[in-house]
């Protein structure tokens, strides 16, 4: 069996690792050039993402990823201002197994995780290759076409190409992405620059949010369990040294804002400027995480939703992750969970345990069931 994956994001790379581990031929096509992607700095990784990493990656890759997570995050904290000082006003346990609320987990440094996912896949990933369309071929294969005229043919084509998915646009043209008008400015400041404010000590490893003076800010501290450069030497020397150079503990922050209050913020410097204006009236500890932020790591995230999608007949084209469902705050975990499940389905098909279309159909049934839970099921726990 041969599989083409469009998109070298979290989902596509987890799938590619899983297929390779299972001995299935896989090629990944990525539009961006290496190192070009602005993708945010950190990620709350819950049981769904961590299980996928454990099951799809070679053991030394998983060990590297695990060693460089932050500490356990079991509560969310609500901070408020008491007599001019920030204090924890409320502490709520995160919700294990919950389909839509934050689950317990640990924080990951996103560029480092992606570098781990890419390690060992150099011969499988083609950068600078923008997918434009597919065509079905006699005999059931699928041919992918790319902007530069290249083509490639396989038994299965997977759209792991994110929210703007060109695969989904052709395959499931009825699927809508609705802009909610919400934007989130996100960034990070080195821990050493803000340690004196007392904020990192107040938060510990847990995700926190502050509602102060009419502004909301989410916060998280990433203290690497092992220094990344030491972990690389001991666990995954094949990881490029550049992936761990200058990586240090930090505080990440996020501020929601409506579209109308933001000017053009495509460039990191503009996003950082807008965040500084928003934070100007906040208490000094909160203001300093924005003022001290790395300008190039600041991004503005668009809020979007994909309304539930009706079942479609299974074929040799399928989708995963943000290409088919959006989940603010845990979409990366869902993309990796999809990748694990799709890997399992394709292995069943490759070994003859199940027909290809039946296996893809089962994967898609589970994807729709768990990604679009009915309103009544939102408060009940779901399976991982
Ligand atoms: C700032 C920020 C913070 C976030 N925080 C969290 C968090 O804490 N926890 C969490 O679980 N999720 C989080 N998310 C969401 C998470 O990043 C996404 O849900 C996740 O990246 C989706 O993975 P994916 O593989 O489906 O798509 P993506 O990671 O978006 O990857 C898609 C890839 O496809 C490529 N591509 C697109 N079009 C084409 C084409 N035509 N041809 C070839 N390649 C193409 C893109 O360049 C990209 O590399 C966050 C998102 C952002 C932006």
GROMACS .gro file of C-alpha atoms and ligand atoms in nm:
model
  437
    1UNK     CA    1   0.000   0.000   0.000
    2UNK     CA    2   0.116   0.354  -0.075
    3UNK     CA    3  -0.021   0.662   0.104
    4UNK     CA    4   0.012   1.030   0.015
    5UNK     CA    5  -0.034   1.274   0.304
    6UNK     CA    6  -0.094   1.641   0.222
    7UNK     CA    7   0.036   1.864   0.505
    8UNK     CA    8   0.330   1.822   0.744
    9UNK     CA    9   0.151   1.954   1.052
   10UNK     CA   10   0.094   1.768   1.378
   11UNK     CA   11  -0.158   1.527   1.230
   12UNK     CA   12   0.017   1.457   0.899
   13UNK     CA   13   0.354   1.394   1.061
   14UNK     CA   14   0.210   1.172   1.335
   15UNK     CA   15   0.039   0.967   1.065
   16UNK     CA   16   0.354   0.948   0.852
   17UNK     CA   17   0.553   0.821   1.151
   18UNK     CA   18   0.286   0.565   1.233
   19UNK     CA   19   0.269   0.434   0.876
   20UNK     CA   20   0.643   0.415   0.849
   21UNK     CA   21   0.663   0.222   1.177
   22UNK     CA   22   0.412  -0.023   1.028
   23UNK     CA   23   0.618  -0.063   0.710
   24UNK     CA   24   0.369   0.123   0.485
   25UNK     CA   25   0.510   0.342   0.207
   26UNK     CA   26   0.424   0.707   0.274
   27UNK     CA   27   0.503   1.042   0.108
   28UNK     CA   28   0.420   1.376   0.274
   29UNK     CA   29   0.380   1.694   0.069
   30UNK     CA   30   0.408   2.027   0.252
   31UNK     CA   31   0.335   2.367   0.098
   32UNK     CA   32   0.575   2.565   0.318
   33UNK     CA   33   0.951   2.559   0.301
   34UNK     CA   34   1.123   2.405   0.607
   35UNK     CA   35   1.136   2.635   0.909
   36UNK     CA   36   0.898   2.887   0.751
   37UNK     CA   37   0.587   2.802   0.948
   38UNK     CA   38   0.449   3.031   1.222
   39UNK     CA   39   0.247   2.793   1.432
   40UNK     CA   40   0.240   2.924   1.786
   41UNK     CA   41   0.489   2.836   2.053
   42UNK     CA   42   0.326   2.591   2.287
   43UNK     CA   43   0.062   2.324   2.301
   44UNK     CA   44  -0.134   2.166   2.586
   45UNK     CA   45  -0.088   1.795   2.515
   46UNK     CA   46  -0.349   1.566   2.672
   47UNK     CA   47  -0.398   1.189   2.680
   48UNK     CA   48  -0.517   1.186   2.317
   49UNK     CA   49  -0.201   1.347   2.182
   50UNK     CA   50   0.035   1.158   2.409
   51UNK     CA   51  -0.120   0.820   2.328
   52UNK     CA   52  -0.084   0.896   1.958
   53UNK     CA   53   0.282   0.988   2.001
   54UNK     CA   54   0.351   0.671   2.199
   55UNK     CA   55   0.179   0.449   1.942
   56UNK     CA   56   0.300   0.613   1.620
   57UNK     CA   57   0.656   0.729   1.688
   58UNK     CA   58   0.972   0.523   1.727
   59UNK     CA   59   1.043   0.475   2.102
   60UNK     CA   60   1.342   0.714   2.108
   61UNK     CA   61   1.130   0.990   1.951
   62UNK     CA   62   0.857   0.939   2.210
   63UNK     CA   63   1.119   0.946   2.487
   64UNK     CA   64   1.255   1.277   2.354
   65UNK     CA   65   0.908   1.431   2.328
   66UNK     CA   66   0.810   1.315   2.679
   67UNK     CA   67   1.137   1.430   2.838
   68UNK     CA   68   1.087   1.781   2.710
   69UNK     CA   69   0.727   1.832   2.823
   70UNK     CA   70   0.648   2.060   3.114
   71UNK     CA   71   0.521   1.932   3.450
   72UNK     CA   72   0.178   1.778   3.508
   73UNK     CA   73  -0.120   2.009   3.462
   74UNK     CA   74  -0.414   1.890   3.664
   75UNK     CA   75  -0.601   2.206   3.759
   76UNK     CA   76  -0.699   2.527   3.588
   77UNK     CA   77  -0.647   2.838   3.796
   78UNK     CA   78  -0.849   3.158   3.790
   79UNK     CA   79  -0.642   3.458   3.895
   80UNK     CA   80  -0.781   3.787   4.017
   81UNK     CA   81  -0.648   4.105   4.170
   82UNK     CA   82  -0.673   4.131   4.549
   83UNK     CA   83  -0.549   4.456   4.707
   84UNK     CA   84  -0.341   4.528   4.400
   85UNK     CA   85  -0.178   4.179   4.401
   86UNK     CA   86  -0.254   3.883   4.174
   87UNK     CA   87  -0.392   3.585   4.365
   88UNK     CA   88  -0.551   3.247   4.286
   89UNK     CA   89  -0.926   3.307   4.326
   90UNK     CA   90  -1.040   2.962   4.214
   91UNK     CA   91  -0.884   2.625   4.133
   92UNK     CA   92  -1.075   2.370   3.925
   93UNK     CA   93  -0.966   2.016   3.838
   94UNK     CA   94  -0.923   1.957   3.464
   95UNK     CA   95  -1.170   1.702   3.329
   96UNK     CA   96  -1.022   1.359   3.239
   97UNK     CA   97  -1.181   1.206   2.930
   98UNK     CA   98  -1.405   1.505   2.861
   99UNK     CA   99  -1.492   1.560   2.493
  100UNK     CA  100  -1.491   1.939   2.491
  101UNK     CA  101  -1.340   2.068   2.818
  102UNK     CA  102  -0.967   2.087   2.885
  103UNK     CA  103  -0.827   1.753   3.000
  104UNK     CA  104  -0.526   1.700   3.227
  105UNK     CA  105  -0.201   1.707   3.033
  106UNK     CA  106   0.141   1.864   3.000
  107UNK     CA  107   0.272   2.152   2.798
  108UNK     CA  108   0.484   2.089   2.486
  109UNK     CA  109   0.715   2.328   2.303
  110UNK     CA  110   0.562   2.321   1.960
  111UNK     CA  111   0.862   2.384   1.733
  112UNK     CA  112   1.057   2.118   1.924
  113UNK     CA  113   0.772   1.866   1.898
  114UNK     CA  114   0.750   1.927   1.524
  115UNK     CA  115   1.126   1.882   1.486
  116UNK     CA  116   1.098   1.549   1.671
  117UNK     CA  117   0.813   1.444   1.440
  118UNK     CA  118   1.024   1.532   1.134
  119UNK     CA  119   1.336   1.348   1.253
  120UNK     CA  120   1.398   1.043   1.036
  121UNK     CA  121   1.138   1.144   0.777
  122UNK     CA  122   1.370   1.350   0.554
  123UNK     CA  123   1.328   1.109   0.263
  124UNK     CA  124   0.946   1.106   0.299
  125UNK     CA  125   0.864   1.479   0.333
  126UNK     CA  126   0.871   1.709   0.030
  127UNK     CA  127   0.865   2.075   0.129
  128UNK     CA  128   0.764   2.358  -0.103
  129UNK     CA  129   0.498   2.135  -0.264
  130UNK     CA  130   0.153   2.293  -0.274
  131UNK     CA  131  -0.124   2.043  -0.346
  132UNK     CA  132  -0.384   2.179  -0.588
  133UNK     CA  133  -0.618   1.891  -0.679
  134UNK     CA  134  -0.662   1.516  -0.705
  135UNK     CA  135  -0.802   1.288  -0.971
  136UNK     CA  136  -0.923   0.932  -0.936
  137UNK     CA  137  -0.753   0.677  -1.160
  138UNK     CA  138  -0.868   0.349  -1.310
  139UNK     CA  139  -0.793   0.067  -1.066
  140UNK     CA  140  -0.883   0.276  -0.763
  141UNK     CA  141  -0.565   0.479  -0.720
  142UNK     CA  142  -0.560   0.856  -0.664
  143UNK     CA  143  -0.329   1.105  -0.834
  144UNK     CA  144  -0.231   1.426  -0.654
  145UNK     CA  145  -0.136   1.737  -0.850
  146UNK     CA  146   0.091   2.014  -0.720
  147UNK     CA  147   0.129   2.381  -0.810
  148UNK     CA  148   0.475   2.327  -0.966
  149UNK     CA  149   0.341   2.064  -1.207
  150UNK     CA  150   0.453   1.761  -1.006
  151UNK     CA  151   0.217   1.467  -0.966
  152UNK     CA  152   0.220   1.157  -0.745
  153UNK     CA  153  -0.008   0.855  -0.732
  154UNK     CA  154  -0.104   0.630  -0.440
  155UNK     CA  155  -0.371   0.397  -0.305
  156UNK     CA  156  -0.485   0.651  -0.045
  157UNK     CA  157  -0.475   1.031  -0.030
  158UNK     CA  158  -0.502   1.196   0.313
  159UNK     CA  159  -0.588   1.564   0.353
  160UNK     CA  160  -0.397   1.671   0.666
  161UNK     CA  161  -0.371   2.022   0.526
  162UNK     CA  162  -0.530   2.223   0.804
  163UNK     CA  163  -0.824   2.459   0.821
  164UNK     CA  164  -0.796   2.585   0.462
  165UNK     CA  165  -0.766   2.225   0.331
  166UNK     CA  166  -0.755   2.208  -0.048
  167UNK     CA  167  -0.825   1.833  -0.026
  168UNK     CA  168  -1.146   1.896   0.173
  169UNK     CA  169  -1.254   2.178  -0.060
  170UNK     CA  170  -1.251   1.940  -0.356
  171UNK     CA  171  -1.364   1.624  -0.173
  172UNK     CA  172  -1.632   1.765   0.060
  173UNK     CA  173  -1.725   2.101  -0.098
  174UNK     CA  174  -2.031   2.138   0.128
  175UNK     CA  175  -1.822   2.169   0.445
  176UNK     CA  176  -1.821   2.526   0.577
  177UNK     CA  177  -1.561   2.703   0.789
  178UNK     CA  178  -1.733   2.982   0.980
  179UNK     CA  179  -1.523   3.275   1.102
  180UNK     CA  180  -1.640   3.348   1.457
  181UNK     CA  181  -1.492   3.698   1.447
  182UNK     CA  182  -1.286   3.607   1.755
  183UNK     CA  183  -0.912   3.653   1.747
  184UNK     CA  184  -0.649   3.547   1.999
  185UNK     CA  185  -0.314   3.717   2.037
  186UNK     CA  186  -0.058   3.467   2.166
  187UNK     CA  187   0.305   3.490   2.262
  188UNK     CA  188   0.569   3.393   2.513
  189UNK     CA  189   0.831   3.556   2.734
  190UNK     CA  190   1.149   3.393   2.870
  191UNK     CA  191   1.091   3.278   3.228
  192UNK     CA  192   1.411   3.447   3.346
  193UNK     CA  193   1.276   3.786   3.234
  194UNK     CA  194   0.954   3.762   3.437
  195UNK     CA  195   1.049   3.533   3.729
  196UNK     CA  196   1.083   3.837   3.958
  197UNK     CA  197   0.715   3.925   3.918
  198UNK     CA  198   0.608   3.621   4.124
  199UNK     CA  199   0.367   3.516   3.848
  200UNK     CA  200   0.544   3.189   3.747
  201UNK     CA  201   0.559   3.076   4.111
  202UNK     CA  202   0.188   3.153   4.156
  203UNK     CA  203   0.089   2.945   3.852
  204UNK     CA  204   0.321   2.644   3.884
  205UNK     CA  205   0.268   2.411   3.587
  206UNK     CA  206  -0.109   2.463   3.563
  207UNK     CA  207  -0.299   2.654   3.295
  208UNK     CA  208  -0.428   2.981   3.439
  209UNK     CA  209  -0.653   3.262   3.329
  210UNK     CA  210  -0.675   3.610   3.472
  211UNK     CA  211  -0.980   3.834   3.439
  212UNK     CA  212  -0.852   4.170   3.553
  213UNK     CA  213  -0.964   4.526   3.479
  214UNK     CA  214  -1.192   4.411   3.199
  215UNK     CA  215  -0.923   4.213   3.015
  216UNK     CA  216  -0.880   3.837   2.997
  217UNK     CA  217  -0.540   3.668   2.971
  218UNK     CA  218  -0.461   3.294   2.964
  219UNK     CA  219  -0.119   3.190   3.094
  220UNK     CA  220   0.100   2.881   3.115
  221UNK     CA  221   0.457   2.823   3.232
  222UNK     CA  222   0.674   2.571   3.046
  223UNK     CA  223   0.960   2.448   3.262
  224UNK     CA  224   1.124   2.170   3.061
  225UNK     CA  225   1.140   1.849   3.262
  226UNK     CA  226   1.487   1.790   3.114
  227UNK     CA  227   1.699   2.057   2.945
  228UNK     CA  228   1.627   1.999   2.574
  229UNK     CA  229   1.994   1.990   2.473
  230UNK     CA  230   2.068   1.720   2.735
  231UNK     CA  231   1.760   1.521   2.635
  232UNK     CA  232   1.869   1.536   2.269
  233UNK     CA  233   2.216   1.403   2.344
  234UNK     CA  234   2.084   1.118   2.556
  235UNK     CA  235   1.766   1.025   2.372
  236UNK     CA  236   1.757   1.141   2.010
  237UNK     CA  237   2.097   1.252   1.875
  238UNK     CA  238   1.951   1.241   1.521
  239UNK     CA  239   1.741   1.548   1.610
  240UNK     CA  240   1.909   1.853   1.451
  241UNK     CA  241   2.101   2.050   1.717
  242UNK     CA  242   1.928   2.367   1.591
  243UNK     CA  243   1.597   2.235   1.731
  244UNK     CA  244   1.724   2.267   2.088
  245UNK     CA  245   1.967   2.558   2.054
  246UNK     CA  246   1.855   2.855   2.262
  247UNK     CA  247   1.540   2.678   2.382
  248UNK     CA  248   1.467   2.787   2.740
  249UNK     CA  249   1.184   2.787   2.996
  250UNK     CA  250   0.912   3.043   2.925
  251UNK     CA  251   0.570   3.181   3.010
  252UNK     CA  252   0.313   3.169   2.730
  253UNK     CA  253   0.016   3.405   2.725
  254UNK     CA  254  -0.297   3.452   2.516
  255UNK     CA  255  -0.548   3.736   2.500
  256UNK     CA  256  -0.884   3.705   2.321
  257UNK     CA  257  -0.998   4.006   2.125
  258UNK     CA  258  -1.273   4.068   1.871
  259UNK     CA  259  -1.176   4.120   1.507
  260UNK     CA  260  -1.306   4.476   1.505
  261UNK     CA  261  -1.056   4.584   1.773
  262UNK     CA  262  -0.757   4.460   1.576
  263UNK     CA  263  -0.590   4.625   1.281
  264UNK     CA  264  -0.386   4.418   1.033
  265UNK     CA  265  -0.174   4.181   1.245
  266UNK     CA  266  -0.032   3.941   0.990
  267UNK     CA  267   0.327   4.010   1.097
  268UNK     CA  268   0.452   3.906   1.443
  269UNK     CA  269   0.570   4.261   1.520
  270UNK     CA  270   0.220   4.397   1.453
  271UNK     CA  271   0.060   4.125   1.668
  272UNK     CA  272   0.304   4.203   1.950
  273UNK     CA  273   0.227   4.576   1.918
  274UNK     CA  274  -0.147   4.510   1.942
  275UNK     CA  275  -0.094   4.285   2.247
  276UNK     CA  276   0.108   4.555   2.424
  277UNK     CA  277  -0.177   4.803   2.372
  278UNK     CA  278  -0.430   4.550   2.512
  279UNK     CA  279  -0.211   4.478   2.815
  280UNK     CA  280  -0.125   4.839   2.890
  281UNK     CA  281  -0.373   4.874   3.177
  282UNK     CA  282  -0.306   4.535   3.337
  283UNK     CA  283  -0.119   4.486   3.667
  284UNK     CA  284   0.262   4.495   3.618
  285UNK     CA  285   0.312   4.115   3.639
  286UNK     CA  286   0.069   4.052   3.352
  287UNK     CA  287   0.192   4.349   3.152
  288UNK     CA  288   0.551   4.230   3.180
  289UNK     CA  289   0.487   3.890   3.015
  290UNK     CA  290   0.370   4.080   2.707
  291UNK     CA  291   0.634   4.353   2.720
  292UNK     CA  292   0.912   4.093   2.762
  293UNK     CA  293   0.775   3.860   2.492
  294UNK     CA  294   0.983   3.735   2.202
  295UNK     CA  295   0.841   3.951   1.920
  296UNK     CA  296   0.888   3.683   1.653
  297UNK     CA  297   0.692   3.427   1.854
  298UNK     CA  298   0.380   3.645   1.875
  299UNK     CA  299   0.087   3.543   1.654
  300UNK     CA  300  -0.277   3.636   1.598
  301UNK     CA  301  -0.503   3.331   1.577
  302UNK     CA  302  -0.835   3.342   1.388
  303UNK     CA  303  -1.133   3.180   1.555
  304UNK     CA  304  -1.332   2.945   1.336
  305UNK     CA  305  -1.578   2.658   1.363
  306UNK     CA  306  -1.680   2.378   1.129
  307UNK     CA  307  -2.046   2.289   1.187
  308UNK     CA  308  -2.114   1.913   1.218
  309UNK     CA  309  -2.062   1.735   0.887
  310UNK     CA  310  -2.314   1.476   0.763
  311UNK     CA  311  -2.171   1.128   0.681
  312UNK     CA  312  -2.018   1.086   0.338
  313UNK     CA  313  -1.939   0.757   0.156
  314UNK     CA  314  -1.590   0.625   0.229
  315UNK     CA  315  -1.340   0.632  -0.056
  316UNK     CA  316  -0.965   0.626  -0.105
  317UNK     CA  317  -0.953   0.998  -0.017
  318UNK     CA  318  -0.989   1.098   0.347
  319UNK     CA  319  -0.915   1.384   0.586
  320UNK     CA  320  -0.792   1.441   0.941
  321UNK     CA  321  -0.742   1.715   1.199
  322UNK     CA  322  -0.823   2.079   1.135
  323UNK     CA  323  -0.911   1.995   0.776
  324UNK     CA  324  -1.240   1.852   0.902
  325UNK     CA  325  -1.298   1.973   1.260
  326UNK     CA  326  -1.182   2.272   1.462
  327UNK     CA  327  -1.142   2.262   1.839
  328UNK     CA  328  -1.000   2.573   2.000
  329UNK     CA  329  -0.735   2.473   2.254
  330UNK     CA  330  -0.720   2.101   2.175
  331UNK     CA  331  -0.730   2.068   1.796
  332UNK     CA  332  -0.371   1.942   1.791
  333UNK     CA  333  -0.466   1.655   2.020
  334UNK     CA  334  -0.759   1.566   1.795
  335UNK     CA  335  -0.538   1.577   1.485
  336UNK     CA  336  -0.291   1.337   1.647
  337UNK     CA  337  -0.572   1.110   1.768
  338UNK     CA  338  -0.714   1.101   1.413
  339UNK     CA  339  -0.367   1.015   1.284
  340UNK     CA  340  -0.338   0.722   1.526
  341UNK     CA  341  -0.680   0.589   1.434
  342UNK     CA  342  -0.622   0.629   1.061
  343UNK     CA  343  -0.286   0.453   1.091
  344UNK     CA  344  -0.465   0.163   1.263
  345UNK     CA  345  -0.728   0.152   0.989
  346UNK     CA  346  -0.471   0.153   0.708
  347UNK     CA  347  -0.271  -0.121   0.879
  348UNK     CA  348  -0.587  -0.333   0.900
  349UNK     CA  349  -0.635  -0.280   0.527
  350UNK     CA  350  -0.270  -0.343   0.439
  351UNK     CA  351  -0.265  -0.672   0.630
  352UNK     CA  352  -0.591  -0.788   0.476
  353UNK     CA  353  -0.777  -0.784   0.807
  354UNK     CA  354  -1.035  -0.546   0.659
  355UNK     CA  355  -1.117  -0.405   0.316
  356UNK     CA  356  -0.967  -0.060   0.249
  357UNK     CA  357  -1.297   0.127   0.216
  358UNK     CA  358  -1.449  -0.046   0.519
  359UNK     CA  359  -1.143   0.046   0.728
  360UNK     CA  360  -1.151   0.410   0.614
  361UNK     CA  361  -1.528   0.416   0.674
  362UNK     CA  362  -1.482   0.294   1.033
  363UNK     CA  363  -1.217   0.561   1.091
  364UNK     CA  364  -1.448   0.831   0.954
  365UNK     CA  365  -1.744   0.711   1.163
  366UNK     CA  366  -1.534   0.745   1.480
  367UNK     CA  367  -1.402   1.083   1.364
  368UNK     CA  368  -1.756   1.221   1.314
  369UNK     CA  369  -1.884   1.066   1.637
  370UNK     CA  370  -1.611   1.216   1.856
  371UNK     CA  371  -1.546   1.541   1.672
  372UNK     CA  372  -1.908   1.649   1.647
  373UNK     CA  373  -2.061   1.524   1.974
  374UNK     CA  374  -2.434   1.592   1.994
  375UNK     CA  375  -2.515   1.884   2.225
  376UNK     CA  376  -2.653   1.644   2.491
  377UNK     CA  377  -2.330   1.444   2.496
  378UNK     CA  378  -2.110   1.742   2.559
  379UNK     CA  379  -2.124   1.702   2.935
  380UNK     CA  380  -2.060   1.330   2.936
  381UNK     CA  381  -1.716   1.175   2.918
  382UNK     CA  382  -1.608   1.031   2.581
  383UNK     CA  383  -1.356   0.766   2.493
  384UNK     CA  384  -1.005   0.860   2.389
  385LIG     C1  385  -0.134   2.966   1.836
  385LIG     C2  386  -0.203   2.832   1.845
  385LIG     C3  387  -0.212   2.765   1.967
  385LIG     C4  388  -0.275   2.641   1.976
  385LIG     N1  389  -0.276   2.575   2.095
  385LIG     C5  390  -0.321   2.447   2.100
  385LIG     C6  391  -0.310   2.368   2.219
  385LIG     O1  392  -0.263   2.414   2.324
  385LIG     N2  393  -0.353   2.239   2.216
  385LIG     C7  394  -0.403   2.182   2.101
  385LIG     O2  395  -0.436   2.064   2.101
  385LIG     N3  396  -0.421   2.257   1.988
  385LIG     C8  397  -0.379   2.386   1.984
  385LIG     N4  398  -0.391   2.459   1.870
  385LIG     C9  399  -0.459   2.398   1.755
  385LIG    C10  400  -0.362   2.313   1.677
  385LIG     O3  401  -0.248   2.387   1.642
  385LIG    C11  402  -0.428   2.263   1.550
  385LIG     O4  403  -0.553   2.206   1.580
  385LIG    C12  404  -0.337   2.157   1.486
  385LIG     O5  405  -0.217   2.217   1.442
  385LIG    C13  406  -0.408   2.089   1.370
  385LIG     O6  407  -0.318   1.998   1.314
  385LIG     P1  408  -0.333   1.955   1.162
  385LIG     O7  409  -0.222   1.858   1.138
  385LIG     O8  410  -0.471   1.915   1.135
  385LIG     O9  411  -0.310   2.090   1.080
  385LIG     P2  412  -0.190   2.190   1.079
  385LIG    O10  413  -0.102   2.172   1.197
  385LIG    O11  414  -0.250   2.324   1.053
  385LIG    O12  415  -0.104   2.144   0.953
  385LIG    C14  416  -0.151   2.159   0.822
  385LIG    C15  417  -0.031   2.160   0.730
  385LIG    O13  418  -0.076   2.154   0.594
  385LIG    C16  419   0.001   2.243   0.515
  385LIG     N5  420  -0.079   2.277   0.397
  385LIG    C17  421  -0.190   2.354   0.391
  385LIG     N6  422  -0.237   2.360   0.266
  385LIG    C18  423  -0.153   2.283   0.190
  385LIG    C19  424  -0.149   2.249   0.051
  385LIG     N7  425  -0.242   2.296  -0.036
  385LIG     N8  426  -0.049   2.170   0.006
  385LIG    C20  427   0.045   2.120   0.093
  385LIG     N9  428   0.047   2.151   0.225
  385LIG    C21  429  -0.052   2.231   0.273
  385LIG    C22  430   0.025   2.362   0.608
  385LIG    O14  431   0.135   2.441   0.565
  385LIG    C23  432   0.051   2.288   0.740
  385LIG    O15  433   0.186   2.257   0.757
  385LIG    C24  434  -0.332   2.584   1.861
  385LIG    C25  435  -0.328   2.654   1.739
  385LIG    C26  436  -0.261   2.775   1.730
  385LIG    C27  437  -0.251   2.846   1.596
   0.00000   0.00000   0.00000
